[in-house]
Tab-separated table of C-alpha atoms in Angstrom:
chain	number	residue	atom	x	y	z
N	599	MET	CA	34.240	-41.446	-27.330
N	600	PRO	CA	32.005	-43.255	-30.033
N	601	LEU	CA	31.464	-46.806	-29.550
N	602	LEU	CA	32.837	-48.818	-32.700
N	603	LEU	CA	30.760	-52.082	-33.498
N	604	ALA	CA	31.620	-54.765	-36.037
N	605	PHE	CA	28.404	-56.532	-36.840
N	606	PRO	CA	28.469	-60.215	-38.017
N	607	ASN	CA	27.824	-61.602	-41.499
N	608	PRO	CA	24.105	-61.504	-42.093
N	609	GLN	CA	24.597	-64.845	-43.863
N	610	SER	CA	25.638	-66.501	-40.695
N	611	LYS	CA	23.127	-68.675	-38.779
N	612	TYR	CA	23.839	-67.018	-35.588
N	613	SER	CA	23.698	-63.583	-36.987
N	614	VAL	CA	20.297	-62.798	-35.679
N	615	GLY	CA	20.949	-63.877	-32.205
N	616	ILE	CA	24.436	-61.930	-32.069
N	617	THR	CA	22.809	-58.970	-33.363
N	618	ILE	CA	20.140	-59.026	-30.686
N	619	VAL	CA	22.858	-59.438	-27.988
N	620	ILE	CA	24.855	-56.607	-29.303
N	621	ALA	CA	21.693	-54.417	-29.562
N	622	LEU	CA	20.839	-55.297	-25.748
N	623	LEU	CA	24.571	-54.552	-24.870
N	624	CYS	CA	24.273	-51.056	-26.524
N	625	LEU	CA	20.827	-50.251	-24.812
N	626	HIS	CA	22.444	-51.336	-21.448
N	627	LEU	CA	25.443	-48.933	-22.086
N	628	LEU	CA	23.125	-46.128	-23.102
N	629	VAL	CA	21.023	-46.497	-19.812
N	630	PHE	CA	24.043	-46.508	-17.716
N	631	ARG	CA	25.546	-43.342	-19.394
N	632	VAL	CA	22.211	-41.656	-18.791
N	633	VAL	CA	22.085	-42.628	-15.166
N	634	VAL	CA	25.643	-41.658	-14.451
N	635	VAL	CA	25.275	-38.240	-16.311
N	636	ASN	CA	22.126	-37.338	-14.461
N	637	SER	CA	23.897	-38.202	-11.207
N	638	MET	CA	26.236	-35.799	-11.880
N	639	ASP	CA	24.078	-33.121	-13.207
N	640	PRO	CA	22.688	-30.751	-10.678
N	641	SER	CA	19.689	-30.104	-12.618
N	642	SER	CA	18.680	-33.712	-12.077
N	643	SER	CA	17.514	-32.680	-8.400
N	644	GLU	CA	14.514	-30.948	-10.122
N	645	GLU	CA	12.886	-34.450	-10.434
N	646	GLU	CA	13.212	-35.166	-6.799
N	647	ASP	CA	10.452	-35.032	-4.265
N	648	PRO	CA	10.852	-31.586	-2.636
N	649	TYR	CA	8.923	-32.683	0.440
N	650	LYS	CA	11.149	-35.660	0.829
N	651	ILE	CA	14.307	-33.468	0.473
N	652	LEU	CA	13.174	-30.836	3.058
N	653	ASN	CA	11.718	-33.395	5.593
N	654	ILE	CA	8.060	-31.941	5.570
N	655	ILE	CA	4.897	-33.914	5.368
N	656	PRO	CA	1.805	-32.711	3.892
N	657	ASN	CA	-1.511	-32.731	5.949
N	658	PRO	CA	-5.028	-33.340	4.831
N	659	ASP	CA	-5.990	-29.625	5.818
N	660	GLY	CA	-3.339	-28.048	3.556
N	661	THR	CA	-0.814	-27.476	6.314
N	662	PHE	CA	2.708	-29.162	6.660
N	663	THR	CA	4.357	-30.991	9.448
N	664	ARG	CA	8.127	-29.930	9.733
N	665	VAL	CA	9.851	-32.828	11.056
N	666	ASP	CA	13.039	-31.017	11.703
N	667	THR	CA	12.106	-28.543	14.467
N	668	HIS	CA	14.453	-25.786	15.766
N	669	PRO	CA	14.859	-24.600	19.246
N	670	GLU	CA	13.023	-21.525	20.422
N	671	SER	CA	13.612	-18.900	23.144
N	672	PRO	CA	11.262	-17.068	25.203
N	673	PRO	CA	11.435	-13.218	25.335
N	674	SER	CA	12.958	-11.408	28.220
N	675	PRO	CA	10.708	-8.453	29.057
N	676	ASP	CA	11.629	-7.946	32.645
N	677	PRO	CA	13.887	-5.061	33.232
N	678	THR	CA	14.912	-6.395	36.713
N	679	LEU	CA	16.862	-9.343	35.150
N	680	PRO	CA	20.429	-8.915	34.348
N	681	THR	CA	20.297	-9.089	30.683
N	682	PRO	CA	21.995	-6.463	28.275
N	683	VAL	CA	18.965	-6.488	25.946
N	684	LEU	CA	15.326	-6.713	26.686
N	685	SER	CA	12.784	-8.399	24.351
N	686	LYS	CA	9.075	-8.860	23.947
N	687	ASP	CA	6.366	-10.135	21.471
N	688	LEU	CA	3.676	-8.101	20.190
N	689	THR	CA	0.917	-9.188	17.496
N	690	ILE	CA	0.829	-7.620	14.014
N	691	ASP	CA	-2.217	-9.199	12.519
N	692	GLN	CA	-4.086	-11.718	14.419
N	693	SER	CA	-5.899	-12.882	11.481
N	694	LYS	CA	-2.639	-13.996	9.789
N	695	HIS	CA	-1.059	-14.999	13.082
N	696	THR	CA	1.765	-12.637	12.215
N	697	TRP	CA	3.951	-10.965	15.068
N	698	ALA	CA	7.196	-9.416	15.988
N	699	ARG	CA	9.697	-9.653	18.729
N	700	ILE	CA	11.166	-6.292	19.764
N	701	TYR	CA	14.632	-6.014	21.200
N	702	LEU	CA	15.586	-2.880	23.353
N	703	PRO	CA	19.059	-2.363	24.791
N	704	ARG	CA	18.814	-1.921	28.587
N	705	GLN	CA	21.224	1.091	28.313
N	706	ALA	CA	18.187	2.936	26.685
N	707	LEU	CA	16.070	2.725	29.804
N	708	ASN	CA	18.898	4.634	31.405
N	709	ASN	CA	18.841	7.419	28.786
N	710	PRO	CA	15.344	8.833	28.761
N	711	PRO	CA	14.492	11.699	26.291
N	712	PRO	CA	15.430	14.153	25.166
N	713	LEU	CA	18.632	12.293	24.474
N	714	PRO	CA	18.794	10.965	20.795
N	715	ASN	CA	16.808	7.897	20.212
N	716	LEU	CA	18.213	4.601	18.739
N	717	PRO	CA	18.453	3.562	14.980
N	718	LEU	CA	15.750	1.071	14.169
N	719	ILE	CA	16.360	-2.123	12.578
N	720	VAL	CA	13.668	-4.471	11.071
N	721	PHE	CA	15.072	-7.918	10.598
N	722	TYR	CA	13.566	-10.739	8.628
N	723	HIS	CA	14.848	-14.274	9.498
N	724	GLY	CA	16.031	-16.839	7.168
N	725	GLY	CA	14.871	-20.484	6.497
N	726	GLY	CA	14.220	-20.770	2.869
N	727	PHE	CA	10.759	-19.058	3.350
N	728	ILE	CA	9.656	-22.430	4.910
N	729	PHE	CA	11.339	-22.822	8.163
N	730	TYR	CA	12.128	-20.889	11.451
N	731	HIS	CA	10.310	-18.209	13.316
N	732	ALA	CA	11.119	-14.888	15.047
N	733	ASN	CA	11.541	-16.614	18.264
N	734	SER	CA	13.976	-19.247	16.909
N	735	THR	CA	17.149	-19.434	19.100
N	736	TYR	CA	19.407	-19.205	16.035
N	737	PHE	CA	18.075	-15.824	15.241
N	738	HIS	CA	17.010	-14.641	18.705
N	739	ASP	CA	20.702	-14.872	19.751
N	740	PHE	CA	21.793	-12.957	16.669
N	741	CYS	CA	19.270	-10.202	17.292
N	742	ILE	CA	20.350	-9.843	20.912
N	743	ARG	CA	23.974	-9.415	19.866
N	744	MET	CA	22.937	-6.970	17.224
N	745	ALA	CA	20.887	-4.806	19.550
N	746	ASN	CA	23.738	-4.723	21.983
N	747	ALA	CA	26.532	-4.274	19.720
N	748	THR	CA	25.067	-1.428	17.775
N	749	GLN	CA	22.672	0.168	20.359
N	750	SER	CA	19.776	-0.176	18.067
N	751	VAL	CA	16.176	-1.181	18.527
N	752	VAL	CA	15.486	-4.425	16.535
N	753	VAL	CA	12.186	-5.560	15.273
N	754	SER	CA	12.263	-9.183	14.042
N	755	VAL	CA	9.306	-9.861	12.031
N	756	ASP	CA	7.633	-13.338	11.948
N	757	TYR	CA	5.931	-13.805	8.611
N	758	ARG	CA	3.607	-16.483	7.133
N	759	LEU	CA	5.713	-19.493	5.910
N	760	ALA	CA	5.405	-21.536	2.678
N	761	PRO	CA	4.220	-23.769	1.275
N	762	GLU	CA	1.055	-23.027	3.505
N	763	HIS	CA	1.506	-19.473	2.225
N	764	ARG	CA	3.472	-19.050	-1.038
N	765	LEU	CA	5.167	-15.911	-2.181
N	766	PRO	CA	4.324	-12.840	-2.217
N	767	ALA	CA	2.879	-13.661	1.316
N	768	ALA	CA	6.018	-13.048	3.290
N	769	TYR	CA	6.661	-9.779	1.341
N	770	GLU	CA	3.118	-8.614	2.048
N	771	ASP	CA	3.491	-9.391	5.841
N	772	SER	CA	6.858	-7.664	5.925
N	773	VAL	CA	5.666	-4.463	4.338
N	774	GLN	CA	2.406	-4.679	6.658
N	775	ALA	CA	4.976	-4.854	9.537
N	776	LEU	CA	6.453	-1.451	8.446
N	777	HIS	CA	3.069	0.051	8.479
N	778	TRP	CA	2.466	-1.249	12.007
N	779	ILE	CA	5.499	0.029	13.084
N	780	ARG	CA	4.814	3.454	11.708
N	781	ALA	CA	1.528	3.572	13.594
N	782	SER	CA	2.553	1.726	16.764
N	783	ASN	CA	1.811	3.294	20.088
N	784	ASP	CA	4.213	0.683	21.729
N	785	LEU	CA	6.402	2.684	24.190
N	786	TRP	CA	9.676	0.832	23.353
N	787	LEU	CA	9.235	2.034	19.845
N	788	ALA	CA	7.750	5.509	20.517
N	789	ARG	CA	10.358	6.532	23.274
N	790	HIS	CA	13.437	4.722	21.981
N	791	ALA	CA	13.476	4.271	18.325
N	792	ASP	CA	14.435	6.804	15.666
N	793	PHE	CA	11.919	6.369	12.919
N	794	SER	CA	13.972	8.626	10.611
N	795	ARG	CA	16.900	6.242	10.844
N	796	CYS	CA	15.298	2.795	9.753
N	797	TYR	CA	17.209	-0.030	7.962
N	798	LEU	CA	15.930	-3.224	6.682
N	799	MET	CA	17.968	-6.386	7.255
N	800	GLY	CA	17.575	-10.120	6.550
N	801	GLU	CA	19.569	-13.166	6.062
N	802	SER	CA	19.275	-15.793	3.466
N	803	ALA	CA	15.692	-16.023	2.489
N	804	GLY	CA	15.115	-13.212	4.880
N	805	GLY	CA	17.616	-11.293	2.708
N	806	ASN	CA	15.397	-11.840	-0.288
N	807	ILE	CA	12.504	-10.713	1.667
N	808	ALA	CA	14.211	-7.520	2.916
N	809	TYR	CA	14.978	-6.670	-0.733
N	810	ASN	CA	11.390	-7.405	-2.064
N	811	ALA	CA	9.903	-5.679	0.886
N	812	GLY	CA	12.287	-2.871	0.205
N	813	LEU	CA	11.172	-2.321	-3.306
N	814	ARG	CA	7.376	-2.116	-2.106
N	815	ALA	CA	8.411	0.201	0.767
N	816	ALA	CA	10.399	2.524	-1.678
N	817	ALA	CA	7.321	2.791	-3.803
N	818	GLU	CA	5.161	3.639	-0.766
N	819	ALA	CA	7.910	5.969	0.871
N	820	GLU	CA	5.239	8.716	1.429
N	821	GLN	CA	2.644	6.442	3.017
N	822	LEU	CA	5.239	5.152	5.515
N	823	ARG	CA	6.183	8.360	7.088
N	824	PRO	CA	7.372	9.139	9.797
N	825	LEU	CA	9.199	5.921	9.258
N	826	LYS	CA	12.036	6.719	6.805
N	827	ILE	CA	14.060	3.923	5.636
N	828	LYS	CA	17.721	4.600	4.979
N	829	GLY	CA	18.966	1.426	3.322
N	830	MET	CA	19.030	-2.315	3.456
N	831	LEU	CA	21.748	-4.867	4.910
N	832	LEU	CA	21.372	-8.110	2.921
N	833	ILE	CA	23.225	-10.937	4.465
N	834	GLN	CA	23.751	-13.860	2.030
N	835	PRO	CA	20.432	-13.300	0.381
N	836	PHE	CA	18.713	-16.102	-1.257
N	837	PHE	CA	18.080	-15.641	-5.114
N	838	GLY	CA	18.090	-18.060	-7.962
N	839	GLY	CA	17.581	-18.531	-11.633
N	840	THR	CA	17.031	-21.346	-14.211
N	841	LYS	CA	20.449	-20.980	-15.597
N	842	ARG	CA	22.961	-22.507	-13.160
N	843	THR	CA	25.851	-20.175	-12.002
N	844	PRO	CA	29.654	-21.407	-11.496
N	845	SER	CA	29.227	-21.426	-7.821
N	846	GLU	CA	25.982	-23.337	-7.738
N	847	LEU	CA	27.690	-25.947	-10.005
N	848	ARG	CA	30.887	-26.078	-7.995
N	849	LEU	CA	28.951	-26.464	-4.730
N	850	ALA	CA	26.051	-28.488	-6.045
N	851	LYS	CA	26.661	-31.229	-3.512
N	852	ASP	CA	27.701	-29.007	-0.617
N	853	LEU	CA	26.525	-30.610	2.589
N	854	ASN	CA	25.638	-27.209	4.252
N	855	LEU	CA	23.337	-26.147	1.427
N	856	PRO	CA	23.227	-28.456	-1.585
N	857	LEU	CA	21.437	-27.503	-4.793
N	858	ALA	CA	18.712	-30.055	-4.316
N	859	VAL	CA	17.591	-28.166	-1.262
N	860	THR	CA	17.502	-24.740	-2.738
N	861	ASP	CA	15.655	-26.064	-5.710
N	862	SER	CA	13.089	-27.667	-3.407
N	863	MET	CA	12.628	-24.310	-1.427
N	864	TRP	CA	11.815	-22.538	-4.528
N	865	LYS	CA	9.309	-25.167	-5.934
N	866	LEU	CA	7.420	-24.923	-2.544
N	867	SER	CA	7.733	-20.978	-2.082
N	868	LEU	CA	7.245	-19.567	-5.558
N	869	PRO	CA	3.815	-19.101	-7.033
N	870	VAL	CA	2.318	-22.344	-8.458
N	871	GLY	CA	3.559	-22.706	-11.927
N	872	ALA	CA	6.360	-20.223	-11.573
N	873	ASN	CA	10.121	-21.129	-12.318
N	874	ARG	CA	13.299	-19.850	-10.815
N	875	ASP	CA	13.389	-16.734	-13.216
N	876	HIS	CA	10.379	-15.250	-11.567
N	877	GLU	CA	11.072	-11.844	-10.384
N	878	TYR	CA	10.767	-12.979	-6.680
N	879	SER	CA	13.650	-15.337	-7.250
N	880	ASN	CA	15.714	-13.636	-9.854
N	881	PRO	CA	15.960	-9.889	-9.540
N	882	THR	CA	17.884	-9.425	-12.714
N	883	VAL	CA	15.009	-10.523	-14.839
N	884	ASN	CA	14.220	-7.858	-17.406
N	885	GLY	CA	17.060	-5.616	-16.086
N	886	GLY	CA	15.726	-5.274	-12.585
N	887	SER	CA	12.757	-3.662	-11.086
N	888	LYS	CA	11.945	-0.003	-12.225
N	889	VAL	CA	11.669	0.747	-8.429
N	890	LEU	CA	15.317	0.766	-8.056
N	891	ASP	CA	15.270	4.240	-9.688
N	892	LYS	CA	13.137	5.360	-6.821
N	893	MET	CA	15.362	3.668	-4.398
N	894	ARG	CA	18.255	5.700	-5.822
N	895	GLU	CA	16.281	8.825	-5.684
N	896	LEU	CA	15.584	8.365	-1.932
N	897	GLY	CA	19.239	7.795	-1.260
N	898	TRP	CA	19.075	4.417	0.016
N	899	ARG	CA	22.334	2.567	1.021
N	900	VAL	CA	22.670	-1.052	0.472
N	901	ALA	CA	25.238	-3.659	1.707
N	902	VAL	CA	25.383	-7.166	0.525
N	903	PHE	CA	27.424	-9.600	2.428
N	904	GLY	CA	28.530	-13.118	1.163
N	905	CYS	CA	31.415	-15.571	0.961
N	906	ASP	CA	32.829	-17.936	-1.742
N	907	GLY	CA	31.827	-21.146	0.195
N	908	ASP	CA	28.301	-20.363	-0.298
N	909	GLN	CA	26.653	-21.676	-3.571
N	910	LEU	CA	24.566	-18.604	-3.561
N	911	VAL	CA	27.402	-16.238	-3.847
N	912	ASP	CA	27.422	-15.554	-7.655
N	913	ARG	CA	23.839	-14.692	-7.327
N	914	GLN	CA	24.722	-12.066	-4.755
N	915	LYS	CA	27.464	-10.707	-6.866
N	916	GLU	CA	24.835	-10.358	-9.729
N	917	LEU	CA	22.741	-8.273	-7.467
N	918	VAL	CA	25.586	-5.897	-6.576
N	919	THR	CA	26.265	-5.460	-10.274
N	920	LEU	CA	22.534	-4.765	-10.822
N	921	LEU	CA	22.447	-2.208	-8.233
N	922	LYS	CA	25.606	-0.558	-9.323
N	923	ASP	CA	24.103	-0.498	-12.993
N	924	LYS	CA	21.004	1.434	-11.431
N	925	ARG	CA	23.358	3.732	-9.764
N	926	VAL	CA	22.098	2.674	-6.359
N	927	HIS	CA	24.599	3.225	-3.585
N	928	VAL	CA	25.886	-0.369	-2.949
N	929	VAL	CA	28.740	-2.108	-1.330
N	930	GLY	CA	29.595	-5.724	-1.618
N	931	GLN	CA	31.407	-7.442	1.420
N	932	PHE	CA	32.588	-10.798	0.176
N	933	TYR	CA	34.943	-13.026	2.027
N	934	SER	CA	36.935	-16.196	1.127
N	935	GLY	CA	35.882	-19.580	2.420
N	936	GLY	CA	33.026	-19.714	4.793
N	937	ARG	CA	29.620	-21.176	4.275
N	938	HIS	CA	25.953	-20.316	3.896
N	939	GLY	CA	24.769	-19.140	7.246
N	940	ILE	CA	28.212	-17.931	8.648
N	941	PHE	CA	27.384	-14.311	9.421
N	942	VAL	CA	24.636	-15.452	11.730
N	943	GLY	CA	25.874	-18.604	13.142
N	944	ASP	CA	29.559	-17.264	13.685
N	945	ALA	CA	29.790	-14.483	16.244
N	946	SER	CA	33.022	-13.217	14.875
N	947	MET	CA	31.578	-12.972	11.463
N	948	SER	CA	28.310	-11.361	12.753
N	949	THR	CA	30.618	-8.489	13.930
N	950	LYS	CA	31.469	-7.431	10.350
N	951	VAL	CA	27.754	-6.911	9.738
N	952	PHE	CA	27.471	-4.975	12.895
N	953	HIS	CA	30.434	-2.888	12.229
N	954	LEU	CA	29.249	-1.888	8.723
N	955	LEU	CA	25.719	-1.010	10.322
N	956	GLN	CA	27.378	1.270	12.721
N	957	THR	CA	29.185	3.161	9.944
N	958	LEU	CA	25.754	3.661	8.258
N	959	HIS	CA	24.388	5.180	11.355
């Protein structure tokens, strides 16, 4: 509503003073309005300090101290222990400090060849490209449940993190992991994994990594043989864009994953100078990657999981629409309510992922 002002008679001896007072009042109201609007505008988060929001501290040597640490779990490689799933850690690239944790269902040890080998799941953990590792308890427990429920060999990849290593470092590490698996002489992989039934899977930022690593893997399909990727399962994948979606605006202040946090993660993980419409963040830019045509030709099957309690859900639905437009075989599994991270953190929701995975086998 416009502000209507009646200015005093300029002939009055008090006119100058009153005019100044009114001008100051107008300026105060204008500043107040800007502050209020900015406090309600989700885009105002772009002016905030991403290090402060994410609670990480820059160090003089270029590394970062992550104040909020996450519990980690050791592997369990001993077959004499009463665990349904064995696990062990192997180095992928010592120079990059990348490695993988492999999960093997105990039942596989009781079924030596020539019985059929188990499907192979390559998993990429979440954490906004900045947090967590393959041995983080949150994802370790999920991989154990998945290996046991689906009777699959799971390779959980530990990739380099941002901001020390901005994208595409995580994508490069993830594709390198596929080549490492292809050439590996590890007995768990060689004896029990069916390289012709490989699926890429990731949650949140890991879903973004699975997608972008999948594009690179589709382009290099011949070089990856005998590893044959059959499809991808993207669990609440982390994508963005400069134009806000309705779900981002609706859940901008969501306590589980506020918009200020996702903005900060993009600032610290994208290449320096890039915005959220970079192809790493927004897969729909320029009509999507041309490699999607190759993915369709290879017959990949893709599943995208989401829920409307997640501010990223509109981005995930946009991805499903893009893949359908490219005639890639894709299904969208979207649920009401929920929150970001529910498919990993809630065992009852994890079973929905496992069930679909079993139908793909």
